[in-house]
Structure formats: C-alpha cells, structure tokens
C-alpha cells in the first residue's frame, strides 16, 4: 500500500523567507501528485498538480517539483507571507484511481 | 461554478442516531470521493464512485457506514447508528475522470460531532 509522508509536521518561519516543504511516497508507480492548502476549519484548496511525466509546476510564488524515481516532491514557497500560514498536504494518485494523502505540514509565517 | 457543495456544514447528534451527509459534485464531474479527516489519522478515503457506481469502498470503516449516488449530481454518506468515534470532518471531492489532470476539488466539509 502506498504511504505518503510529510516532514516536518510543523514549520515556523519569519515573513519574507523562502521555504521548502517535503513530501515522500513509497511506491513510485503514480499518475500524478497534487499539493493542497487547508486553512483551519476549511476544505482543501488545490495549489498545484504535477503529472508523473512532469518534473515541476509553477504558480506565482509556488513551485512544486517531482522526482518520481526517488519518491519525492517538494513545494517551494518564495518570499513567504503571513497569509501563507496554513496546513499543506500532498496527495498521490496511484493506479486504480486511489488517492493517498500525507498528514500535512502546518506552516506559520511570522510577521 | 459553485464548487462542491456539502450539507450540513455542522452536525451534532447523540450516539445511536442516524446521520446523513450530503454532497453535490461540480457539474460535469464524473468521479466522486468521500473522505474523513481526524487529528489522529489524517485524511482517509472512505469510498469513491465513477459514473455513479461505487468502485472501491474498502475504506468504509464498518457496516454502519453506507454511501449512495443515485444520480450524477447527488451523493449521500449515512452512518447508522452513529458512535462518538465517528466524530470527524467528512469531505466530499469530485473530479473529471476523462481529463488527464484528474485534479480533485474538495467541498468545505461537514464537521460531525457525536456525543
């Protein structure tokens, strides 16, 4: 069974700092990987989706990379802002239309 | 587009009562997923449907849980009888299966509290 791990579980950084969130998965046979943001008491908002054939995707200050062979993905946030404070989750889509989620990284950006 | 709609947003009920959660997927989406999120276990997939047909319900915790999708625009998740350990946030998500991106869109969730 696919296992998805996110480290660290929590991260606190000063405003303006660039940061990297990590996601690892045990089975490299994936179709895609999706990064989500979840604000307290809210649903999940899709940030970026990387197909298995792609190496990275960018949206604004966000850049997600994928190394399928090593089972890793990173989410890079440039020039962090207090509004970026949230929990970030990654999810992989495996064969059979199964989606597996990590437990998330709780990010706090300090003004 | 209104996005994925879930109701109710909050539900408080007593142990033993029946609970029904509702979901309306995004129009045109043909796959629907039910998830449960708790602090202890994170986000767990309970069941998903393709074209209104249940494909994999292996995540449904026990027979007290059941899900239906009578048409492309409506799904329910029922718990009968409910127990305190069912307290969690239940999310519904949808996607278009024929799109290569297969990007999931989540509803706002239903926070269930069973006392």
Coordinates of C-alpha atoms in Angstrom, one line a residue:
Chain A
X1 CA 0.0 0.0 0.0
X2 CA 1.2 3.5 -0.9
X3 CA 2.4 5.5 2.1
X4 CA 2.8 9.3 1.9
X5 CA 4.9 11.1 4.5
X6 CA 5.4 14.8 5.0
X7 CA 8.2 16.2 7.1
X8 CA 8.3 18.4 9.1
X9 CA 4.9 18.2 10.7
X10 CA 5.1 21.9 11.6
X11 CA 7.3 24.8 10.5
X12 CA 7.6 28.3 11.6
X13 CA 9.4 31.0 9.6
X14 CA 9.8 34.7 9.6
X15 CA 8.0 36.7 6.9
X16 CA 9.9 37.0 3.6
X17 CA 11.9 33.8 4.0
X18 CA 11.9 31.2 1.2
X19 CA 10.9 27.7 2.4
X20 CA 10.6 24.2 1.2
X21 CA 8.0 21.6 2.2
X22 CA 8.7 17.9 1.6
X23 CA 6.6 15.0 0.6
X24 CA 7.8 11.4 0.1
X25 CA 5.9 8.4 -1.1
X26 CA 6.8 4.7 -1.1
X27 CA 5.6 3.5 -4.4
X28 CA 6.8 5.3 -7.5
X29 CA 4.0 4.0 -9.7
X30 CA 1.9 7.1 -9.5
X31 CA -0.1 9.0 -12.1
X32 CA 0.2 12.4 -10.5
X33 CA 0.9 14.3 -7.3
X34 CA -1.2 17.2 -6.0
X35 CA -0.4 19.8 -3.4
X36 CA -3.2 21.3 -1.4
X37 CA -3.6 24.0 1.1
X38 CA -6.0 23.7 4.1
X39 CA -7.0 26.7 6.3
X40 CA -8.3 26.0 9.8
X41 CA -11.9 24.7 9.6
X42 CA -11.9 24.8 5.9
X43 CA -11.7 22.4 3.0
X44 CA -8.7 21.7 0.8
X45 CA -7.8 24.0 -2.0
X46 CA -5.7 22.7 -4.8
X47 CA -2.5 24.5 -5.4
X48 CA -0.5 22.6 -8.0
X49 CA -0.8 19.2 -9.8
X50 CA 2.2 17.5 -11.3
X51 CA 1.7 14.7 -13.8
X52 CA 4.0 11.7 -13.5
X53 CA 5.8 12.7 -16.7
X54 CA 6.5 16.3 -15.5
X55 CA 9.3 17.5 -13.3
X56 CA 7.8 20.7 -11.9
X57 CA 4.9 23.1 -11.9
X58 CA 4.8 26.7 -11.0
X59 CA 2.1 29.1 -9.9
X60 CA 3.0 32.5 -8.7
X61 CA 5.3 32.2 -5.7
X62 CA 4.8 28.4 -5.6
X63 CA 7.0 25.9 -7.3
X64 CA 6.4 22.1 -7.0
X65 CA 8.9 19.5 -8.1
X66 CA 8.6 15.8 -8.6
X67 CA 11.2 13.1 -8.6
X68 CA 9.2 10.0 -9.2
X69 CA 12.1 7.6 -9.1
X70 CA 13.1 8.6 -5.7
X71 CA 9.6 9.1 -4.4
X72 CA 9.9 12.7 -3.5
X73 CA 8.2 16.0 -4.1
X74 CA 8.9 19.4 -2.8
X75 CA 6.8 22.6 -2.6
X76 CA 8.9 25.7 -2.7
X77 CA 7.3 28.9 -1.4
X78 CA 9.2 32.1 -2.2
X79 CA 9.1 35.3 -0.2
X80 CA 6.6 33.8 2.4
X81 CA 3.8 36.0 3.7
X82 CA 1.6 35.7 6.9
X83 CA -1.3 34.8 4.5
X84 CA 0.6 31.6 3.6
X85 CA 0.0 30.3 7.1
X86 CA -2.0 27.1 6.7
X87 CA -1.6 23.3 6.5
X88 CA -0.1 22.0 3.3
X89 CA -0.9 18.5 2.2
X90 CA 0.3 16.4 -0.7
X91 CA -1.6 13.6 -2.3
X92 CA -0.5 11.0 -4.9
X93 CA -2.8 9.3 -7.4
X94 CA -2.0 5.6 -7.7
X95 CA -3.2 3.0 -10.2
X96 CA -6.8 2.0 -9.5
X97 CA -7.8 5.7 -9.0
X98 CA -6.6 5.6 -5.4
X99 CA -5.6 8.8 -3.8
X100 CA -3.2 8.8 -0.8
X101 CA -2.7 11.8 1.4
X102 CA 0.2 12.8 3.6
X103 CA -0.6 14.1 7.1
X104 CA 0.4 17.6 6.2
X105 CA 2.8 20.3 7.3
X106 CA 1.5 23.1 9.4
X107 CA 3.1 26.3 8.3
X108 CA 3.2 29.5 10.3
X109 CA 4.7 32.7 8.8
X110 CA 5.5 35.2 11.5
X111 CA 5.1 38.9 10.6
Chain B
X1 CA -19.2 27.3 -10.8
X2 CA -20.4 26.9 -7.3
X3 CA -17.8 24.2 -6.5
X4 CA -18.5 21.1 -4.5
X5 CA -21.4 21.7 -2.1
X6 CA -21.8 19.8 1.2
X7 CA -24.6 19.9 3.7
X8 CA -24.9 20.3 6.6
X9 CA -21.7 22.2 7.5
X10 CA -22.0 21.1 11.1
X11 CA -23.9 18.3 12.7
X12 CA -24.2 17.4 16.3
X13 CA -26.0 14.3 17.3
X14 CA -26.3 11.8 20.0
X15 CA -24.8 8.3 19.9
X16 CA -27.1 5.8 18.2
X17 CA -28.8 8.3 16.0
X18 CA -28.7 8.2 12.2
X19 CA -26.6 10.8 10.4
X20 CA -26.9 11.6 6.7
X21 CA -24.3 13.8 5.0
X22 CA -24.9 15.2 1.5
X23 CA -22.8 16.2 -1.4
X24 CA -23.3 17.8 -4.7
X25 CA -20.3 17.5 -7.0
X26 CA -19.2 20.0 -9.6
X27 CA -21.4 19.8 -12.7
X28 CA -19.7 17.7 -15.4
X29 CA -17.5 15.8 -12.9
X30 CA -18.0 12.0 -13.1
X31 CA -15.9 10.8 -10.1
X32 CA -16.9 11.5 -6.5
X33 CA -14.9 10.7 -3.3
X34 CA -15.8 10.7 0.3
X35 CA -13.0 11.3 2.9
X36 CA -12.8 11.5 6.6
X37 CA -10.3 13.7 8.4
X38 CA -9.3 13.4 12.1
X39 CA -6.3 14.6 14.0
X40 CA -5.2 11.0 14.7
X41 CA -5.5 9.5 11.3
X42 CA -5.3 12.5 8.9
X43 CA -7.3 12.3 5.7
X44 CA -8.7 8.9 4.8
X45 CA -10.5 7.8 1.6
X46 CA -13.8 6.1 2.5
X47 CA -15.3 5.4 -0.9
X48 CA -15.4 6.6 -4.4
X49 CA -17.8 6.5 -7.3
X50 CA -17.2 6.6 -11.1
X51 CA -20.2 7.5 -13.1
X52 CA -22.4 7.0 -10.1
X53 CA -21.2 3.4 -9.5
X54 CA -19.2 2.6 -6.3
X55 CA -15.8 1.4 -7.3
X56 CA -13.9 0.9 -4.0
X57 CA -15.5 1.0 -0.6
X58 CA -12.6 -0.7 1.2
X59 CA -12.0 2.5 3.3
X60 CA -15.5 2.4 4.8
X61 CA -14.8 1.5 8.4
X62 CA -17.7 -0.8 9.1
X63 CA -21.2 -1.7 8.1
X64 CA -22.6 1.2 10.0
X65 CA -21.4 3.3 7.1
X66 CA -23.1 3.4 3.7
X67 CA -22.9 5.7 0.7
X68 CA -25.1 6.1 -2.3
X69 CA -25.0 8.1 -5.5
X70 CA -28.5 8.0 -7.1
X71 CA -27.5 10.4 -9.9
X72 CA -24.6 12.4 -11.2
X73 CA -25.4 15.4 -9.1
X74 CA -26.0 14.0 -5.6
X75 CA -24.4 11.6 -3.1
X76 CA -25.1 10.7 0.5
X77 CA -23.0 9.2 3.2
X78 CA -25.0 7.6 6.0
X79 CA -23.9 6.5 9.4
X80 CA -26.4 4.3 11.3
X81 CA -26.1 4.1 14.3
X82 CA -23.6 6.8 15.0
X83 CA -20.9 6.5 17.7
X84 CA -18.6 9.0 19.3
X85 CA -15.6 7.7 17.4
X86 CA -17.3 8.8 14.2
X87 CA -16.7 12.4 15.2
X88 CA -14.6 13.9 12.4
X89 CA -14.8 16.2 9.4
X90 CA -16.2 14.5 6.3
X91 CA -15.2 15.8 2.9
X92 CA -16.6 15.2 -0.5
X93 CA -14.4 15.7 -3.6
X94 CA -15.1 15.4 -7.3
X95 CA -13.1 15.2 -10.5
X96 CA -13.5 14.6 -14.2
X97 CA -12.2 11.1 -14.9
X98 CA -11.7 11.7 -18.6
X99 CA -9.3 14.6 -18.0
X100 CA -5.6 13.7 -17.9
X101 CA -5.1 16.1 -15.0
X102 CA -7.6 14.3 -12.7
X103 CA -7.4 17.2 -10.3
X104 CA -9.6 16.8 -7.3
X105 CA -11.8 19.6 -6.0
X106 CA -13.0 19.5 -2.4
X107 CA -16.1 20.7 -0.7
X108 CA -16.0 22.7 2.6
X109 CA -16.6 19.6 4.7
X110 CA -19.2 18.6 7.3
X111 CA -18.0 18.7 10.9
X112 CA -19.7 15.8 12.7
X113 CA -19.8 15.6 16.5
X114 CA -21.4 12.5 18.1
X115 CA -21.9 12.8 21.8

